[in-house]
Amino acid sequence: MGRSKLLASIVVGATVGAALSMFDRATREKTIATTKKMKESISYYAANREELQVLVEEKVLAAKVLCESVSENVNTIVEKVDEFKELPSTIEGMINDTKSAFSLPDKE
């Protein structure tokens, strides 16, 4: 029961907020212009479904390419992090080698 009141309150709040925002002339004009533009786009793509299909396929392909690129970048970053993790032991080995090269042999 509490859930239905919450949902109803959210809907009422959103409706009241939208209605109040329409008192601003610039908001009202922009909303009308956006609505008209959206209506024109819907009408156009309803009449030209093939073009809409091509457009959607292009966007899906672009998203796939972007995902692959991001995946490659993440893999490169992970490899570099692994290299940096190995760096301290490499440096330590170099320091030990340098110490042994410059240290005098023990006289017994």
Tab-separated table of N, CA, C and O in Angstrom:
chain	number	residue	atom	x	y	z
A	1	MET	N	0.822	-1.192	0.000
A	1	MET	CA	0.000	0.000	0.000
A	1	MET	C	0.867	1.257	0.000
A	1	MET	O	0.571	2.215	-0.677
A	2	GLY	N	1.972	1.237	0.760
A	2	GLY	CA	2.870	2.372	0.798
A	2	GLY	C	3.510	2.629	-0.551
A	2	GLY	O	3.786	3.754	-0.911
A	3	ARG	N	3.720	1.575	-1.294
A	3	ARG	CA	4.345	1.690	-2.602
A	3	ARG	C	3.446	2.464	-3.569
A	3	ARG	O	3.918	3.301	-4.314
A	4	SER	N	2.166	2.195	-3.587
A	4	SER	CA	1.267	2.882	-4.500
A	4	SER	C	1.158	4.365	-4.156
A	4	SER	O	1.031	5.196	-5.047
A	5	LYS	N	1.228	4.705	-2.884
A	5	LYS	CA	1.204	6.113	-2.499
A	5	LYS	C	2.475	6.813	-2.960
A	5	LYS	O	2.424	7.963	-3.398
A	6	LEU	N	3.595	6.117	-2.869
A	6	LEU	CA	4.851	6.711	-3.296
A	6	LEU	C	4.824	6.991	-4.799
A	6	LEU	O	5.156	8.090	-5.239
A	7	LEU	N	4.424	6.021	-5.569
A	7	LEU	CA	4.368	6.190	-7.016
A	7	LEU	C	3.396	7.306	-7.398
A	7	LEU	O	3.708	8.159	-8.235
A	8	ALA	N	2.240	7.310	-6.759
A	8	ALA	CA	1.249	8.353	-7.038
A	8	ALA	C	1.803	9.735	-6.671
A	8	ALA	O	1.618	10.704	-7.421
A	9	SER	N	2.504	9.833	-5.551
A	9	SER	CA	3.084	11.114	-5.130
A	9	SER	C	4.153	11.587	-6.111
A	9	SER	O	4.245	12.779	-6.413
A	10	ILE	N	4.946	10.653	-6.612
A	10	ILE	CA	5.983	11.015	-7.586
A	10	ILE	C	5.339	11.540	-8.866
A	10	ILE	O	5.759	12.566	-9.414
A	11	VAL	N	4.293	10.865	-9.335
A	11	VAL	CA	3.611	11.294	-10.564
A	11	VAL	C	2.978	12.669	-10.369
A	11	VAL	O	3.091	13.549	-11.234
A	12	VAL	N	2.315	12.865	-9.237
A	12	VAL	CA	1.687	14.160	-8.957
A	12	VAL	C	2.752	15.250	-8.866
A	12	VAL	O	2.595	16.339	-9.436
A	13	GLY	N	3.848	14.961	-8.187
A	13	GLY	CA	4.920	15.943	-8.050
A	13	GLY	C	5.526	16.320	-9.396
A	13	GLY	O	5.788	17.493	-9.666
A	14	ALA	N	5.745	15.324	-10.237
A	14	ALA	CA	6.301	15.598	-11.559
A	14	ALA	C	5.337	16.418	-12.401
A	14	ALA	O	5.734	17.343	-13.114
A	15	THR	N	4.061	16.096	-12.310
A	15	THR	CA	3.051	16.829	-13.073
A	15	THR	C	2.966	18.278	-12.613
A	15	THR	O	2.925	19.205	-13.434
A	16	VAL	N	2.946	18.489	-11.310
A	16	VAL	CA	2.879	19.855	-10.768
A	16	VAL	C	4.144	20.629	-11.160
A	16	VAL	O	4.076	21.793	-11.570
A	17	GLY	N	5.309	19.966	-11.060
A	17	GLY	CA	6.562	20.629	-11.441
A	17	GLY	C	6.570	21.029	-12.903
A	17	GLY	O	6.993	22.133	-13.261
A	18	ALA	N	6.107	20.130	-13.767
A	18	ALA	CA	6.043	20.443	-15.194
A	18	ALA	C	5.082	21.598	-15.459
A	18	ALA	O	5.373	22.489	-16.264
A	19	ALA	N	3.933	21.586	-14.785
A	19	ALA	CA	2.950	22.660	-14.976
A	19	ALA	C	3.513	24.005	-14.512
A	19	ALA	O	3.342	25.025	-15.190
A	20	LEU	N	4.203	24.007	-13.380
A	20	LEU	CA	4.779	25.257	-12.884
A	20	LEU	C	5.877	25.780	-13.807
A	20	LEU	O	6.017	26.995	-13.992
A	21	SER	N	6.652	24.865	-14.383
A	21	SER	CA	7.728	25.315	-15.274
A	21	SER	C	7.176	25.959	-16.537
A	21	SER	O	7.857	26.753	-17.177
A	22	MET	N	5.938	25.661	-16.906
A	22	MET	CA	5.331	26.235	-18.112
A	22	MET	C	4.956	27.706	-17.936
A	22	MET	O	4.646	28.392	-18.911
A	23	PHE	N	5.011	28.220	-16.726
A	23	PHE	CA	4.753	29.643	-16.522
A	23	PHE	C	5.884	30.493	-17.088
A	23	PHE	O	5.695	31.662	-17.412
A	24	ASP	N	7.073	29.911	-17.216
A	24	ASP	CA	8.208	30.624	-17.803
A	24	ASP	C	8.062	30.605	-19.324
A	24	ASP	O	7.956	29.539	-19.935
A	25	ARG	N	8.063	31.772	-19.934
A	25	ARG	CA	7.817	31.888	-21.372
A	25	ARG	C	8.878	31.143	-22.197
A	25	ARG	O	8.559	30.428	-23.147
A	26	ALA	N	10.163	31.295	-21.837
A	26	ALA	CA	11.237	30.655	-22.596
A	26	ALA	C	11.107	29.127	-22.528
A	26	ALA	O	11.281	28.434	-23.539
A	27	THR	N	10.796	28.612	-21.365
A	27	THR	CA	10.618	27.166	-21.208
A	27	THR	C	9.445	26.688	-22.045
A	27	THR	O	9.517	25.651	-22.717
A	28	ARG	N	8.362	27.435	-22.000
A	28	ARG	CA	7.162	27.063	-22.756
A	28	ARG	C	7.448	27.050	-24.256
A	28	ARG	O	7.104	26.095	-24.959
A	29	GLU	N	8.128	28.088	-24.762
A	29	GLU	CA	8.443	28.160	-26.185
A	29	GLU	C	9.393	27.040	-26.612
A	29	GLU	O	9.227	26.425	-27.663
A	30	LYS	N	10.390	26.755	-25.767
A	30	LYS	CA	11.335	25.689	-26.090
A	30	LYS	C	10.635	24.328	-26.079
A	30	LYS	O	10.891	23.480	-26.933
A	31	THR	N	9.735	24.118	-25.136
A	31	THR	CA	8.988	22.863	-25.063
A	31	THR	C	8.117	22.681	-26.298
A	31	THR	O	8.062	21.590	-26.878
A	32	ILE	N	7.462	23.743	-26.725
A	32	ILE	CA	6.614	23.672	-27.918
A	32	ILE	C	7.461	23.372	-29.151
A	32	ILE	O	7.119	22.514	-29.964
A	33	ALA	N	8.588	24.065	-29.285
A	33	ALA	CA	9.458	23.846	-30.447
A	33	ALA	C	10.011	22.417	-30.449
A	33	ALA	O	10.040	21.757	-31.495
A	34	THR	N	10.425	21.930	-29.292
A	34	THR	CA	10.955	20.563	-29.199
A	34	THR	C	9.887	19.541	-29.518
A	34	THR	O	10.142	18.554	-30.218
A	35	THR	N	8.685	19.783	-29.046
A	35	THR	CA	7.577	18.865	-29.318
A	35	THR	C	7.256	18.824	-30.811
A	35	THR	O	7.031	17.747	-31.379
A	36	LYS	N	7.236	19.995	-31.458
A	36	LYS	CA	6.978	20.036	-32.903
A	36	LYS	C	8.059	19.305	-33.682
A	36	LYS	O	7.772	18.544	-34.609
A	37	LYS	N	9.310	19.520	-33.288
A	37	LYS	CA	10.428	18.870	-33.963
A	37	LYS	C	10.351	17.355	-33.782
A	37	LYS	O	10.582	16.598	-34.728
A	38	MET	N	10.000	16.916	-32.590
A	38	MET	CA	9.869	15.486	-32.323
A	38	MET	C	8.735	14.887	-33.147
A	38	MET	O	8.863	13.803	-33.708
A	39	LYS	N	7.634	15.618	-33.259
A	39	LYS	CA	6.496	15.147	-34.043
A	39	LYS	C	6.879	15.004	-35.511
A	39	LYS	O	6.527	14.020	-36.171
A	40	GLU	N	7.629	15.982	-36.032
A	40	GLU	CA	8.081	15.919	-37.421
A	40	GLU	C	9.004	14.719	-37.645
A	40	GLU	O	8.893	14.015	-38.647
A	41	SER	N	9.908	14.481	-36.702
A	41	SER	CA	10.827	13.345	-36.824
A	41	SER	C	10.078	12.021	-36.800
A	41	SER	O	10.363	11.117	-37.600
A	42	ILE	N	9.112	11.900	-35.907
A	42	ILE	CA	8.329	10.670	-35.811
A	42	ILE	C	7.543	10.441	-37.098
A	42	ILE	O	7.509	9.331	-37.637
A	43	SER	N	6.933	11.496	-37.611
A	43	SER	CA	6.179	11.381	-38.868
A	43	SER	C	7.093	10.991	-40.023
A	43	SER	O	6.752	10.135	-40.844
A	44	TYR	N	8.262	11.606	-40.085
A	44	TYR	CA	9.204	11.323	-41.167
A	44	TYR	C	9.657	9.865	-41.126
A	44	TYR	O	9.638	9.165	-42.133
A	45	TYR	N	10.076	9.400	-39.938
A	45	TYR	CA	10.583	8.031	-39.835
A	45	TYR	C	9.459	6.998	-39.925
A	45	TYR	O	9.713	5.857	-40.309
A	46	ALA	N	8.235	7.386	-39.614
A	46	ALA	CA	7.107	6.475	-39.809
A	46	ALA	C	6.881	6.247	-41.302
A	46	ALA	O	6.532	5.136	-41.723
A	47	ALA	N	7.106	7.275	-42.100
A	47	ALA	CA	6.939	7.157	-43.546
A	47	ALA	C	8.180	6.551	-44.218
A	47	ALA	O	8.084	5.991	-45.304
A	48	ASN	N	9.340	6.666	-43.580
A	48	ASN	CA	10.606	6.189	-44.151
A	48	ASN	C	11.271	5.197	-43.199
A	48	ASN	O	12.347	5.461	-42.658
A	49	ARG	N	10.651	4.070	-43.005
A	49	ARG	CA	11.147	3.097	-42.028
A	49	ARG	C	12.505	2.527	-42.410
A	49	ARG	O	13.317	2.213	-41.540
A	50	GLU	N	12.770	2.386	-43.708
A	50	GLU	CA	14.060	1.853	-44.140
A	50	GLU	C	15.192	2.762	-43.687
A	50	GLU	O	16.240	2.306	-43.238
A	51	GLU	N	14.965	4.050	-43.815
A	51	GLU	CA	15.984	5.018	-43.395
A	51	GLU	C	16.208	4.946	-41.887
A	51	GLU	O	17.343	5.040	-41.412
A	52	LEU	N	15.131	4.758	-41.141
A	52	LEU	CA	15.251	4.611	-39.696
A	52	LEU	C	16.054	3.355	-39.361
A	52	LEU	O	16.915	3.376	-38.483
A	53	GLN	N	15.802	2.276	-40.086
A	53	GLN	CA	16.517	1.032	-39.843
A	53	GLN	C	18.014	1.211	-40.117
A	53	GLN	O	18.853	0.758	-39.340
A	54	VAL	N	18.339	1.890	-41.205
A	54	VAL	CA	19.745	2.148	-41.538
A	54	VAL	C	20.394	3.014	-40.453
A	54	VAL	O	21.521	2.743	-40.013
A	55	LEU	N	19.676	4.027	-40.016
A	55	LEU	CA	20.191	4.911	-38.974
A	55	LEU	C	20.456	4.141	-37.685
A	55	LEU	O	21.506	4.314	-37.052
A	56	VAL	N	19.524	3.279	-37.298
A	56	VAL	CA	19.691	2.483	-36.081
A	56	VAL	C	20.877	1.541	-36.223
A	56	VAL	O	21.682	1.391	-35.296
A	57	GLU	N	21.011	0.900	-37.390
A	57	GLU	CA	22.132	-0.007	-37.616
A	57	GLU	C	23.464	0.733	-37.535
A	57	GLU	O	24.439	0.213	-36.980
A	58	GLU	N	23.517	1.947	-38.069
A	58	GLU	CA	24.744	2.747	-37.983
A	58	GLU	C	25.080	3.074	-36.537
A	58	GLU	O	26.250	2.991	-36.130
A	59	LYS	N	24.077	3.429	-35.765
A	59	LYS	CA	24.309	3.765	-34.355
A	59	LYS	C	24.759	2.534	-33.569
A	59	LYS	O	25.640	2.630	-32.707
A	60	VAL	N	24.169	1.377	-33.864
A	60	VAL	CA	24.563	0.141	-33.183
A	60	VAL	C	26.008	-0.196	-33.534
A	60	VAL	O	26.800	-0.567	-32.664
A	61	LEU	N	26.371	-0.063	-34.805
A	61	LEU	CA	27.744	-0.333	-35.230
A	61	LEU	C	28.719	0.629	-34.554
A	61	LEU	O	29.791	0.213	-34.079
A	62	ALA	N	28.357	1.893	-34.486
A	62	ALA	CA	29.215	2.882	-33.823
A	62	ALA	C	29.385	2.537	-32.343
A	62	ALA	O	30.485	2.671	-31.795
A	63	ALA	N	28.320	2.076	-31.704
A	63	ALA	CA	28.404	1.686	-30.300
A	63	ALA	C	29.317	0.476	-30.128
A	63	ALA	O	30.114	0.415	-29.174
A	64	LYS	N	29.233	-0.491	-31.040
A	64	LYS	CA	30.110	-1.665	-30.970
A	64	LYS	C	31.568	-1.261	-31.122
A	64	LYS	O	32.437	-1.730	-30.388
A	65	VAL	N	31.840	-0.384	-32.086
A	65	VAL	CA	33.213	0.078	-32.302
A	65	VAL	C	33.716	0.797	-31.064
A	65	VAL	O	34.860	0.597	-30.626
A	66	LEU	N	32.885	1.628	-30.474
A	66	LEU	CA	33.267	2.345	-29.263
A	66	LEU	C	33.560	1.371	-28.126
A	66	LEU	O	34.556	1.522	-27.409
A	67	CYS	N	32.711	0.355	-27.961
A	67	CYS	CA	32.924	-0.638	-26.904
A	67	CYS	C	34.229	-1.392	-27.121
A	67	CYS	O	34.972	-1.640	-26.170
A	68	GLU	N	34.520	-1.766	-28.363
A	68	GLU	CA	35.773	-2.462	-28.653
A	68	GLU	C	36.972	-1.572	-28.349
A	68	GLU	O	37.967	-2.023	-27.788
A	69	SER	N	36.868	-0.313	-28.700
A	69	SER	CA	37.946	0.632	-28.439
A	69	SER	C	38.174	0.796	-26.939
A	69	SER	O	39.313	0.792	-26.466
A	70	VAL	N	37.095	0.930	-26.204
A	70	VAL	CA	37.198	1.069	-24.750
A	70	VAL	C	37.804	-0.191	-24.151
A	70	VAL	O	38.667	-0.129	-23.272
A	71	SER	N	37.384	-1.342	-24.649
A	71	SER	CA	37.919	-2.610	-24.161
A	71	SER	C	39.422	-2.701	-24.412
A	71	SER	O	40.188	-3.114	-23.535
A	72	GLU	N	39.859	-2.314	-25.602
A	72	GLU	CA	41.286	-2.317	-25.910
A	72	GLU	C	42.045	-1.357	-25.000
A	72	GLU	O	43.134	-1.683	-24.512
A	73	ASN	N	41.479	-0.183	-24.763
A	73	ASN	CA	42.131	0.790	-23.884
A	73	ASN	C	42.236	0.263	-22.462
A	73	ASN	O	43.257	0.445	-21.798
A	74	VAL	N	41.194	-0.392	-21.991
A	74	VAL	CA	41.216	-0.952	-20.642
A	74	VAL	C	42.281	-2.044	-20.553
A	74	VAL	O	43.040	-2.112	-19.576
A	75	ASN	N	42.364	-2.897	-21.576
A	75	ASN	CA	43.386	-3.948	-21.573
A	75	ASN	C	44.788	-3.353	-21.558
A	75	ASN	O	45.673	-3.851	-20.852
A	76	THR	N	44.999	-2.285	-22.317
A	76	THR	CA	46.302	-1.619	-22.326
A	76	THR	C	46.622	-1.051	-20.956
A	76	THR	O	47.752	-1.192	-20.457
A	77	ILE	N	45.653	-0.439	-20.316
A	77	ILE	CA	45.862	0.130	-18.980
A	77	ILE	C	46.189	-0.974	-17.986
A	77	ILE	O	47.097	-0.829	-17.151
A	78	VAL	N	45.497	-2.100	-18.062
A	78	VAL	CA	45.756	-3.214	-17.150
A	78	VAL	C	47.183	-3.733	-17.359
A	78	VAL	O	47.895	-4.020	-16.385
A	79	GLU	N	47.614	-3.846	-18.615
A	79	GLU	CA	48.987	-4.285	-18.894
A	79	GLU	C	50.001	-3.314	-18.305
A	79	GLU	O	51.005	-3.730	-17.724
A	80	LYS	N	49.754	-2.015	-18.449
A	80	LYS	CA	50.683	-1.015	-17.905
A	80	LYS	C	50.717	-1.074	-16.385
A	80	LYS	O	51.789	-0.944	-15.779
A	81	VAL	N	49.580	-1.291	-15.761
A	81	VAL	CA	49.533	-1.409	-14.298
A	81	VAL	C	50.346	-2.621	-13.865
A	81	VAL	O	51.104	-2.554	-12.883
A	82	ASP	N	50.216	-3.737	-14.583
A	82	ASP	CA	50.999	-4.924	-14.261
A	82	ASP	C	52.496	-4.653	-14.402
A	82	ASP	O	53.304	-5.102	-13.590
A	83	GLU	N	52.868	-3.895	-15.446
A	83	GLU	CA	54.273	-3.528	-15.621
A	83	GLU	C	54.763	-2.681	-14.457
A	83	GLU	O	55.879	-2.868	-13.969
A	84	PHE	N	53.939	-1.735	-13.998
A	84	PHE	CA	54.334	-0.890	-12.877
A	84	PHE	C	54.438	-1.694	-11.586
A	84	PHE	O	55.244	-1.383	-10.729
A	85	LYS	N	53.635	-2.739	-11.452
A	85	LYS	CA	53.729	-3.591	-10.269
A	85	LYS	C	55.054	-4.336	-10.239
A	85	LYS	O	55.606	-4.584	-9.177
A	86	GLU	N	55.571	-4.712	-11.400
A	86	GLU	CA	56.841	-5.429	-11.485
A	86	GLU	C	58.031	-4.483	-11.365
A	86	GLU	O	59.147	-4.925	-11.081
A	87	LEU	N	57.843	-3.216	-11.550
A	87	LEU	CA	58.923	-2.241	-11.566
A	87	LEU	C	59.721	-2.200	-10.259
A	87	LEU	O	60.956	-2.184	-10.315
A	88	PRO	N	59.107	-2.191	-9.069
A	88	PRO	CA	59.907	-2.142	-7.837
A	88	PRO	C	60.893	-3.309	-7.705
A	88	PRO	O	62.034	-3.116	-7.301
A	89	SER	N	60.480	-4.518	-8.061
A	89	SER	CA	61.402	-5.649	-7.955
A	89	SER	C	62.529	-5.525	-8.969
A	89	SER	O	63.670	-5.901	-8.693
A	90	THR	N	62.242	-4.993	-10.138
A	90	THR	CA	63.283	-4.772	-11.142
A	90	THR	C	64.283	-3.742	-10.661
A	90	THR	O	65.504	-3.928	-10.789
A	91	ILE	N	63.781	-2.661	-10.088
A	91	ILE	CA	64.659	-1.613	-9.565
A	91	ILE	C	65.496	-2.159	-8.420
A	91	ILE	O	66.694	-1.875	-8.321
A	92	GLU	N	64.886	-2.944	-7.549
A	92	GLU	CA	65.622	-3.529	-6.424
A	92	GLU	C	66.755	-4.415	-6.934
A	92	GLU	O	67.874	-4.376	-6.416
A	93	GLY	N	66.481	-5.200	-7.958
A	93	GLY	CA	67.527	-6.037	-8.542
A	93	GLY	C	68.652	-5.204	-9.122
A	93	GLY	O	69.843	-5.539	-8.957
A	94	MET	N	68.314	-4.117	-9.778
A	94	MET	CA	69.338	-3.237	-10.348
A	94	MET	C	70.182	-2.606	-9.248
A	94	MET	O	71.404	-2.487	-9.379
A	95	ILE	N	69.535	-2.213	-8.160
A	95	ILE	CA	70.269	-1.610	-7.043
A	95	ILE	C	71.222	-2.630	-6.436
A	95	ILE	O	72.393	-2.315	-6.153
A	96	ASN	N	70.764	-3.842	-6.241
A	96	ASN	CA	71.627	-4.886	-5.673
A	96	ASN	C	72.800	-5.189	-6.601
A	96	ASN	O	73.932	-5.381	-6.140
A	97	ASP	N	72.529	-5.228	-7.905
A	97	ASP	CA	73.612	-5.459	-8.861
A	97	ASP	C	74.639	-4.334	-8.817
A	97	ASP	O	75.852	-4.567	-8.866
A	98	THR	N	74.163	-3.102	-8.696
A	98	THR	CA	75.054	-1.949	-8.629
A	98	THR	C	75.880	-1.987	-7.353
A	98	THR	O	77.088	-1.710	-7.367
A	99	LYS	N	75.241	-2.332	-6.243
A	99	LYS	CA	75.969	-2.429	-4.966
A	99	LYS	C	77.071	-3.470	-5.066
A	99	LYS	O	78.199	-3.240	-4.628
A	100	SER	N	76.732	-4.618	-5.603
A	100	SER	CA	77.737	-5.680	-5.685
A	100	SER	C	78.851	-5.304	-6.656
A	100	SER	O	80.005	-5.681	-6.468
A	101	ALA	N	78.571	-4.533	-7.690
A	101	ALA	CA	79.599	-4.122	-8.636
A	101	ALA	C	80.550	-3.120	-8.017
A	101	ALA	O	81.748	-3.105	-8.332
A	102	PHE	N	80.051	-2.270	-7.118
A	102	PHE	CA	80.884	-1.232	-6.514
A	102	PHE	C	81.442	-1.615	-5.149
A	102	PHE	O	82.240	-0.892	-4.594
A	103	SER	N	81.031	-2.720	-4.597
A	103	SER	CA	81.532	-3.090	-3.280
A	103	SER	C	82.892	-3.766	-3.427
A	103	SER	O	83.189	-4.426	-4.427
A	104	LEU	N	83.732	-3.531	-2.438
A	104	LEU	CA	85.074	-4.105	-2.444
A	104	LEU	C	84.991	-5.562	-2.003
A	104	LEU	O	84.216	-5.905	-1.112
A	105	PRO	N	85.801	-6.387	-2.578
A	105	PRO	CA	85.787	-7.783	-2.151
A	105	PRO	C	86.278	-7.880	-0.695
A	105	PRO	O	87.123	-7.120	-0.253
A	106	ASP	N	85.695	-8.790	0.021
A	106	ASP	CA	86.071	-8.993	1.412
A	106	ASP	C	87.479	-9.588	1.497
A	106	ASP	O	87.811	-10.512	0.759
A	107	LYS	N	88.264	-9.022	2.384
A	107	LYS	CA	89.634	-9.544	2.590
A	107	LYS	C	89.606	-10.460	3.786
A	107	LYS	O	89.235	-10.060	4.860
A	108	GLU	N	90.047	-11.664	3.599
A	108	GLU	CA	90.046	-12.592	4.709
A	108	GLU	C	91.406	-13.030	5.030
A	108	GLU	O	92.355	-13.063	4.423
